[in-house]
């Protein structure tokens, strides 16, 4: 049996078409820029490992990466999205007869694209059975199956259920067996109330992620989206990154989060032996030196986290840089754990504060984080020279503009290395999503619900007001009051802004920040070059001139000699 696992482009059909339209027109609005770079599809790799362990022939195709590569090669200057699907999806389905197409769909934003992929497969290869999984299909399987874009939806963690389903495809009683299976849904049993997500109790029973099945896997490892993150990219060595999971599940009941729909609220962990075996394999086969720990709750047990650090250090000493892309539980951090993490290579850390308003923390988010304690933990991290990146959300249901401004002021006071201020997006399966739908606050196009585009209008604020708060917060916190510029750490500031400009070359405020950083280091030639670029950006864009005026940024009116 031939199985193809498909990584969906992580944006909606509308967003892809918008991007292509902007490319054709030569427009690039840095205020709406998104990072198109692909990341290793760890969930798909786990499923591929399970399928192969069960004896099935499996292939992976990353359509998101294909889009990114074509984008970089100016493919869309002359082609549209239908051409892309013809050249990179239909051609694959026509070249080889696949018995099963598995489609991964993370959140709302990729739902229309995932369903379009399923519909294309239905037209091009009618005999191929289409199976979907991920956060959105799990939480919205009624909509997905009613779209006729797939035959089955696997709810929750799919490794074992996918193997079970494929193993029973030839059974004459398949329909009844699917009906009886609580974790798989098809069009015949949409209304069965007993359906629920699958949670794998013994994580060590899973096969290792099948990195060798992923085409051009070294490109994911050596050109990681995480390795070049703003301000924290390593220039000291060639970064070779790989994501790992040491736990699944999160006991928190944050109203904005939908992760429990797939991974549950009970934390389950791999044994330290399994994790070390996984890391050994990555080192032996791919020479990994940067570990991306993607757990939702890595440090649910401080004792276990320290044990992992000790085991890793005993074997690999200073080999790794460690990152937590999804954040770490700041309330569980203590000095002993920080020292242990620093020892194994933690140079920067992400913490999810979400709101600087005590009322929002307790009554709206239901996270109830101690904001004063967070400040102490951030100072402790700074003591050990660990960079701090903080996540915030504005525009929550029940939040007011004043509460959003409390968050902005908190972020300014916290003075972290970088602040990710995002617009709240109701994720399907979250408590907030159900509230938004029930009160009629949500627009109908759920595929546009992505962190940075407001989709809510409530009695307390309009979507435009939230956009203004978010945009202004980002400029004030990360640029005009940038920690490194304020503390005259100009080399770090230069690194931060060069990294940002590498991904968003038309970013006005990053260009301003770079100029300030170079001025501070008295790098006259480079500073003049940066200033001239800033002047050019001002001269050629009325929008940029308005922004400079709004934020009272004064720059010389004449270009400088660069050398």
PDB file of N, CA and C in Angstrom, residues 217-274:
ATOM      1  N   UNK A 217      16.048  16.417   3.863  1.00  0.00           N
ATOM      2  CA  UNK A 217      15.917  16.688   5.291  1.00  0.00           C
ATOM      3  C   UNK A 217      16.991  17.637   5.820  1.00  0.00           C
ATOM      4  N   UNK A 218      18.150  17.649   5.193  1.00  0.00           N
ATOM      5  CA  UNK A 218      19.227  18.517   5.688  1.00  0.00           C
ATOM      6  C   UNK A 218      18.894  19.991   5.518  1.00  0.00           C
ATOM      7  N   UNK A 219      18.010  20.307   4.573  1.00  0.00           N
ATOM      8  CA  UNK A 219      17.599  21.700   4.404  1.00  0.00           C
ATOM      9  C   UNK A 219      16.781  22.187   5.600  1.00  0.00           C
ATOM     10  N   UNK A 220      15.996  21.295   6.183  1.00  0.00           N
ATOM     11  CA  UNK A 220      15.241  21.660   7.382  1.00  0.00           C
ATOM     12  C   UNK A 220      16.189  21.818   8.571  1.00  0.00           C
ATOM     13  N   UNK A 221      17.202  20.993   8.594  1.00  0.00           N
ATOM     14  CA  UNK A 221      18.135  20.971   9.713  1.00  0.00           C
ATOM     15  C   UNK A 221      19.103  22.152   9.669  1.00  0.00           C
ATOM     16  N   UNK A 222      19.572  22.480   8.481  1.00  0.00           N
ATOM     17  CA  UNK A 222      20.602  23.518   8.346  1.00  0.00           C
ATOM     18  C   UNK A 222      20.035  24.897   8.045  1.00  0.00           C
ATOM     19  N   UNK A 223      18.744  24.969   7.696  1.00  0.00           N
ATOM     20  CA  UNK A 223      18.128  26.266   7.393  1.00  0.00           C
ATOM     21  C   UNK A 223      16.838  26.419   8.195  1.00  0.00           C
ATOM     22  N   UNK A 224      16.952  26.129   9.475  1.00  0.00           N
ATOM     23  CA  UNK A 224      15.789  26.131  10.348  1.00  0.00           C
ATOM     24  C   UNK A 224      15.171  27.511  10.469  1.00  0.00           C
ATOM     25  N   UNK A 225      13.843  27.560  10.469  1.00  0.00           N
ATOM     26  CA  UNK A 225      13.139  28.817  10.713  1.00  0.00           C
ATOM     27  C   UNK A 225      13.478  29.349  12.095  1.00  0.00           C
ATOM     28  N   UNK A 226      13.773  28.456  13.045  1.00  0.00           N
ATOM     29  CA  UNK A 226      14.059  28.884  14.409  1.00  0.00           C
ATOM     30  C   UNK A 226      15.493  29.379  14.567  1.00  0.00           C
ATOM     31  N   UNK A 227      16.408  28.819  13.773  1.00  0.00           N
ATOM     32  CA  UNK A 227      17.812  29.173  13.944  1.00  0.00           C
ATOM     33  C   UNK A 227      18.077  30.639  13.662  1.00  0.00           C
ATOM     34  N   UNK A 228      17.255  31.254  12.819  1.00  0.00           N
ATOM     35  CA  UNK A 228      17.462  32.641  12.470  1.00  0.00           C
ATOM     36  C   UNK A 228      16.523  33.603  13.145  1.00  0.00           C
ATOM     37  N   UNK A 229      15.935  33.197  14.284  1.00  0.00           N
ATOM     38  CA  UNK A 229      14.977  34.068  14.951  1.00  0.00           C
ATOM     39  C   UNK A 229      15.621  35.387  15.351  1.00  0.00           C
ATOM     40  N   UNK A 230      14.812  36.415  15.363  1.00  0.00           N
ATOM     41  CA  UNK A 230      15.286  37.761  15.629  1.00  0.00           C
ATOM     42  C   UNK A 230      16.081  37.819  16.927  1.00  0.00           C
ATOM     43  N   UNK A 231      17.336  38.272  16.795  1.00  0.00           N
ATOM     44  CA  UNK A 231      18.132  38.560  17.970  1.00  0.00           C
ATOM     45  C   UNK A 231      18.867  37.384  18.574  1.00  0.00           C
ATOM     46  N   UNK A 232      18.484  36.158  18.215  1.00  0.00           N
ATOM     47  CA  UNK A 232      19.084  35.036  18.909  1.00  0.00           C
ATOM     48  C   UNK A 232      19.845  34.083  17.984  1.00  0.00           C
ATOM     49  N   UNK A 233      19.995  34.442  16.705  1.00  0.00           N
ATOM     50  CA  UNK A 233      20.682  33.555  15.776  1.00  0.00           C
ATOM     51  C   UNK A 233      22.156  33.450  16.148  1.00  0.00           C
ATOM     52  N   UNK A 234      22.699  32.250  16.056  1.00  0.00           N
ATOM     53  CA  UNK A 234      24.104  32.033  16.377  1.00  0.00           C
ATOM     54  C   UNK A 234      24.963  32.256  15.144  1.00  0.00           C
ATOM     55  N   UNK A 235      26.017  33.043  15.313  1.00  0.00           N
ATOM     56  CA  UNK A 235      26.962  33.259  14.223  1.00  0.00           C
ATOM     57  C   UNK A 235      28.285  32.537  14.500  1.00  0.00           C
ATOM     58  N   UNK A 236      28.353  31.866  15.654  1.00  0.00           N
ATOM     59  CA  UNK A 236      29.609  31.269  16.054  1.00  0.00           C
ATOM     60  C   UNK A 236      29.847  29.916  15.385  1.00  0.00           C
ATOM     61  N   UNK A 237      28.785  29.265  14.945  1.00  0.00           N
ATOM     62  CA  UNK A 237      28.920  27.962  14.315  1.00  0.00           C
ATOM     63  C   UNK A 237      27.747  27.752  13.382  1.00  0.00           C
ATOM     64  N   UNK A 238      27.881  26.805  12.479  1.00  0.00           N
ATOM     65  CA  UNK A 238      26.784  26.482  11.590  1.00  0.00           C
ATOM     66  C   UNK A 238      25.695  25.779  12.394  1.00  0.00           C
ATOM     67  N   UNK A 239      24.523  26.378  12.401  1.00  0.00           N
ATOM     68  CA  UNK A 239      23.440  25.846  13.223  1.00  0.00           C
ATOM     69  C   UNK A 239      22.748  24.692  12.497  1.00  0.00           C
ATOM     70  N   UNK A 240      22.660  23.568  13.193  1.00  0.00           N
ATOM     71  CA  UNK A 240      21.951  22.400  12.668  1.00  0.00           C
ATOM     72  C   UNK A 240      20.876  22.040  13.687  1.00  0.00           C
ATOM     73  N   UNK A 241      19.639  22.359  13.342  1.00  0.00           N
ATOM     74  CA  UNK A 241      18.532  22.294  14.301  1.00  0.00           C
ATOM     75  C   UNK A 241      17.602  21.123  14.038  1.00  0.00           C
ATOM     76  N   UNK A 242      17.031  20.627  15.119  1.00  0.00           N
ATOM     77  CA  UNK A 242      15.976  19.617  14.995  1.00  0.00           C
ATOM     78  C   UNK A 242      15.015  19.762  16.164  1.00  0.00           C
ATOM     79  N   UNK A 243      13.704  19.669  15.908  1.00  0.00           N
ATOM     80  CA  UNK A 243      12.721  19.710  16.992  1.00  0.00           C
ATOM     81  C   UNK A 243      12.580  18.359  17.661  1.00  0.00           C
ATOM     82  N   UNK A 244      12.320  18.386  18.954  1.00  0.00           N
ATOM     83  CA  UNK A 244      12.010  17.157  19.680  1.00  0.00           C
ATOM     84  C   UNK A 244      10.850  17.438  20.629  1.00  0.00           C
ATOM     85  N   UNK A 245      10.153  16.389  21.017  1.00  0.00           N
ATOM     86  CA  UNK A 245       9.134  16.450  22.052  1.00  0.00           C
ATOM     87  C   UNK A 245       9.550  15.534  23.193  1.00  0.00           C
ATOM     88  N   UNK A 246       9.530  16.053  24.409  1.00  0.00           N
ATOM     89  CA  UNK A 246       9.806  15.191  25.560  1.00  0.00           C
ATOM     90  C   UNK A 246       8.531  14.896  26.338  1.00  0.00           C
ATOM     91  N   UNK A 247       7.497  15.733  26.117  1.00  0.00           N
ATOM     92  CA  UNK A 247       6.202  15.516  26.773  1.00  0.00           C
ATOM     93  C   UNK A 247       5.076  15.853  25.803  1.00  0.00           C
ATOM     94  N   UNK A 248       3.888  15.424  26.153  1.00  0.00           N
ATOM     95  CA  UNK A 248       2.660  15.854  25.474  1.00  0.00           C
ATOM     96  C   UNK A 248       1.613  16.159  26.537  1.00  0.00           C
ATOM     97  N   UNK A 249       0.754  17.134  26.219  1.00  0.00           N
ATOM     98  CA  UNK A 249      -0.317  17.491  27.132  1.00  0.00           C
ATOM     99  C   UNK A 249       0.034  18.689  27.997  1.00  0.00           C
ATOM    100  N   UNK A 250      -1.015  19.390  28.459  1.00  0.00           N
ATOM    101  CA  UNK A 250      -0.832  20.560  29.313  1.00  0.00           C
ATOM    102  C   UNK A 250      -2.017  20.659  30.272  1.00  0.00           C
ATOM    103  N   UNK A 251      -1.767  20.781  31.573  1.00  0.00           N
ATOM    104  CA  UNK A 251      -2.860  20.811  32.551  1.00  0.00           C
ATOM    105  C   UNK A 251      -3.552  22.166  32.665  1.00  0.00           C
ATOM    106  N   UNK A 252      -2.982  23.199  32.054  1.00  0.00           N
ATOM    107  CA  UNK A 252      -3.567  24.536  32.163  1.00  0.00           C
ATOM    108  C   UNK A 252      -4.905  24.598  31.425  1.00  0.00           C
ATOM    109  N   UNK A 253      -5.746  25.549  31.824  1.00  0.00           N
ATOM    110  CA  UNK A 253      -7.070  25.682  31.214  1.00  0.00           C
ATOM    111  C   UNK A 253      -7.252  27.072  30.615  1.00  0.00           C
ATOM    112  N   UNK A 254      -6.205  27.537  29.914  1.00  0.00           N
ATOM    113  CA  UNK A 254      -6.246  28.864  29.287  1.00  0.00           C
ATOM    114  C   UNK A 254      -7.383  28.898  28.263  1.00  0.00           C
ATOM    115  N   UNK A 255      -8.178  29.948  28.322  1.00  0.00           N
ATOM    116  CA  UNK A 255      -9.389  30.008  27.506  1.00  0.00           C
ATOM    117  C   UNK A 255      -9.102  30.198  26.020  1.00  0.00           C
ATOM    118  N   UNK A 256      -7.909  30.680  25.673  1.00  0.00           N
ATOM    119  CA  UNK A 256      -7.584  30.957  24.268  1.00  0.00           C
ATOM    120  C   UNK A 256      -6.950  29.762  23.577  1.00  0.00           C
ATOM    121  N   UNK A 257      -6.601  28.722  24.317  1.00  0.00           N
ATOM    122  CA  UNK A 257      -5.796  27.621  23.784  1.00  0.00           C
ATOM    123  C   UNK A 257      -6.669  26.433  23.384  1.00  0.00           C
ATOM    124  N   UNK A 258      -6.263  25.757  22.305  1.00  0.00           N
ATOM    125  CA  UNK A 258      -6.999  24.578  21.828  1.00  0.00           C
ATOM    126  C   UNK A 258      -6.129  23.325  21.820  1.00  0.00           C
ATOM    127  N   UNK A 259      -4.924  23.419  22.381  1.00  0.00           N
ATOM    128  CA  UNK A 259      -3.997  22.287  22.316  1.00  0.00           C
ATOM    129  C   UNK A 259      -4.543  21.047  23.012  1.00  0.00           C
ATOM    130  N   UNK A 260      -5.377  21.257  24.048  1.00  0.00           N
ATOM    131  CA  UNK A 260      -5.911  20.105  24.790  1.00  0.00           C
ATOM    132  C   UNK A 260      -6.783  19.221  23.908  1.00  0.00           C
ATOM    133  N   UNK A 261      -7.310  19.775  22.811  1.00  0.00           N
ATOM    134  CA  UNK A 261      -8.150  18.981  21.928  1.00  0.00           C
ATOM    135  C   UNK A 261      -7.411  17.849  21.260  1.00  0.00           C
ATOM    136  N   UNK A 262      -6.102  18.023  21.062  1.00  0.00           N
ATOM    137  CA  UNK A 262      -5.290  16.984  20.420  1.00  0.00           C
ATOM    138  C   UNK A 262      -4.431  16.236  21.438  1.00  0.00           C
ATOM    139  N   UNK A 263      -3.879  16.954  22.414  1.00  0.00           N
ATOM    140  CA  UNK A 263      -2.923  16.324  23.335  1.00  0.00           C
ATOM    141  C   UNK A 263      -3.427  16.165  24.759  1.00  0.00           C
ATOM    142  N   UNK A 264      -4.624  16.682  25.063  1.00  0.00           N
ATOM    143  CA  UNK A 264      -5.205  16.467  26.381  1.00  0.00           C
ATOM    144  C   UNK A 264      -4.613  17.354  27.462  1.00  0.00           C
ATOM    145  N   UNK A 265      -5.185  17.240  28.657  1.00  0.00           N
ATOM    146  CA  UNK A 265      -4.738  18.049  29.794  1.00  0.00           C
ATOM    147  C   UNK A 265      -3.849  17.262  30.763  1.00  0.00           C
ATOM    148  N   UNK A 266      -3.657  16.000  30.493  1.00  0.00           N
ATOM    149  CA  UNK A 266      -2.763  15.186  31.320  1.00  0.00           C
ATOM    150  C   UNK A 266      -1.382  15.147  30.683  1.00  0.00           C
ATOM    151  N   UNK A 267      -0.372  15.545  31.438  1.00  0.00           N
ATOM    152  CA  UNK A 267       0.993  15.536  30.900  1.00  0.00           C
ATOM    153  C   UNK A 267       1.516  14.110  30.893  1.00  0.00           C
ATOM    154  N   UNK A 268       1.943  13.677  29.725  1.00  0.00           N
ATOM    155  CA  UNK A 268       2.598  12.374  29.566  1.00  0.00           C
ATOM    156  C   UNK A 268       4.004  12.619  29.052  1.00  0.00           C
ATOM    157  N   UNK A 269       4.941  11.828  29.486  1.00  0.00           N
ATOM    158  CA  UNK A 269       6.332  12.113  29.123  1.00  0.00           C
ATOM    159  C   UNK A 269       7.032  10.881  28.575  1.00  0.00           C
ATOM    160  N   UNK A 270       7.949  11.144  27.659  1.00  0.00           N
ATOM    161  CA  UNK A 270       8.896  10.112  27.252  1.00  0.00           C
ATOM    162  C   UNK A 270       9.873   9.873  28.403  1.00  0.00           C
ATOM    163  N   UNK A 271      10.386   8.693  28.478  1.00  0.00           N
ATOM    164  CA  UNK A 271      11.458   8.432  29.445  1.00  0.00           C
ATOM    165  C   UNK A 271      12.715   9.176  29.008  1.00  0.00           C
ATOM    166  N   UNK A 272      13.575   9.457  29.966  1.00  0.00           N
ATOM    167  CA  UNK A 272      14.840  10.120  29.648  1.00  0.00           C
ATOM    168  C   UNK A 272      15.644   9.252  28.675  1.00  0.00           C
ATOM    169  N   UNK A 273      15.534   7.930  28.821  1.00  0.00           N
ATOM    170  CA  UNK A 273      16.268   7.017  27.939  1.00  0.00           C
ATOM    171  C   UNK A 273      15.791   7.154  26.487  1.00  0.00           C
ATOM    172  N   UNK A 274      14.469   7.251  26.298  1.00  0.00           N
ATOM    173  CA  UNK A 274      13.918   7.427  24.947  1.00  0.00           C
ATOM    174  C   UNK A 274      14.405   8.747  24.347  1.00  0.00           C
TER     175      UNK A 274
END
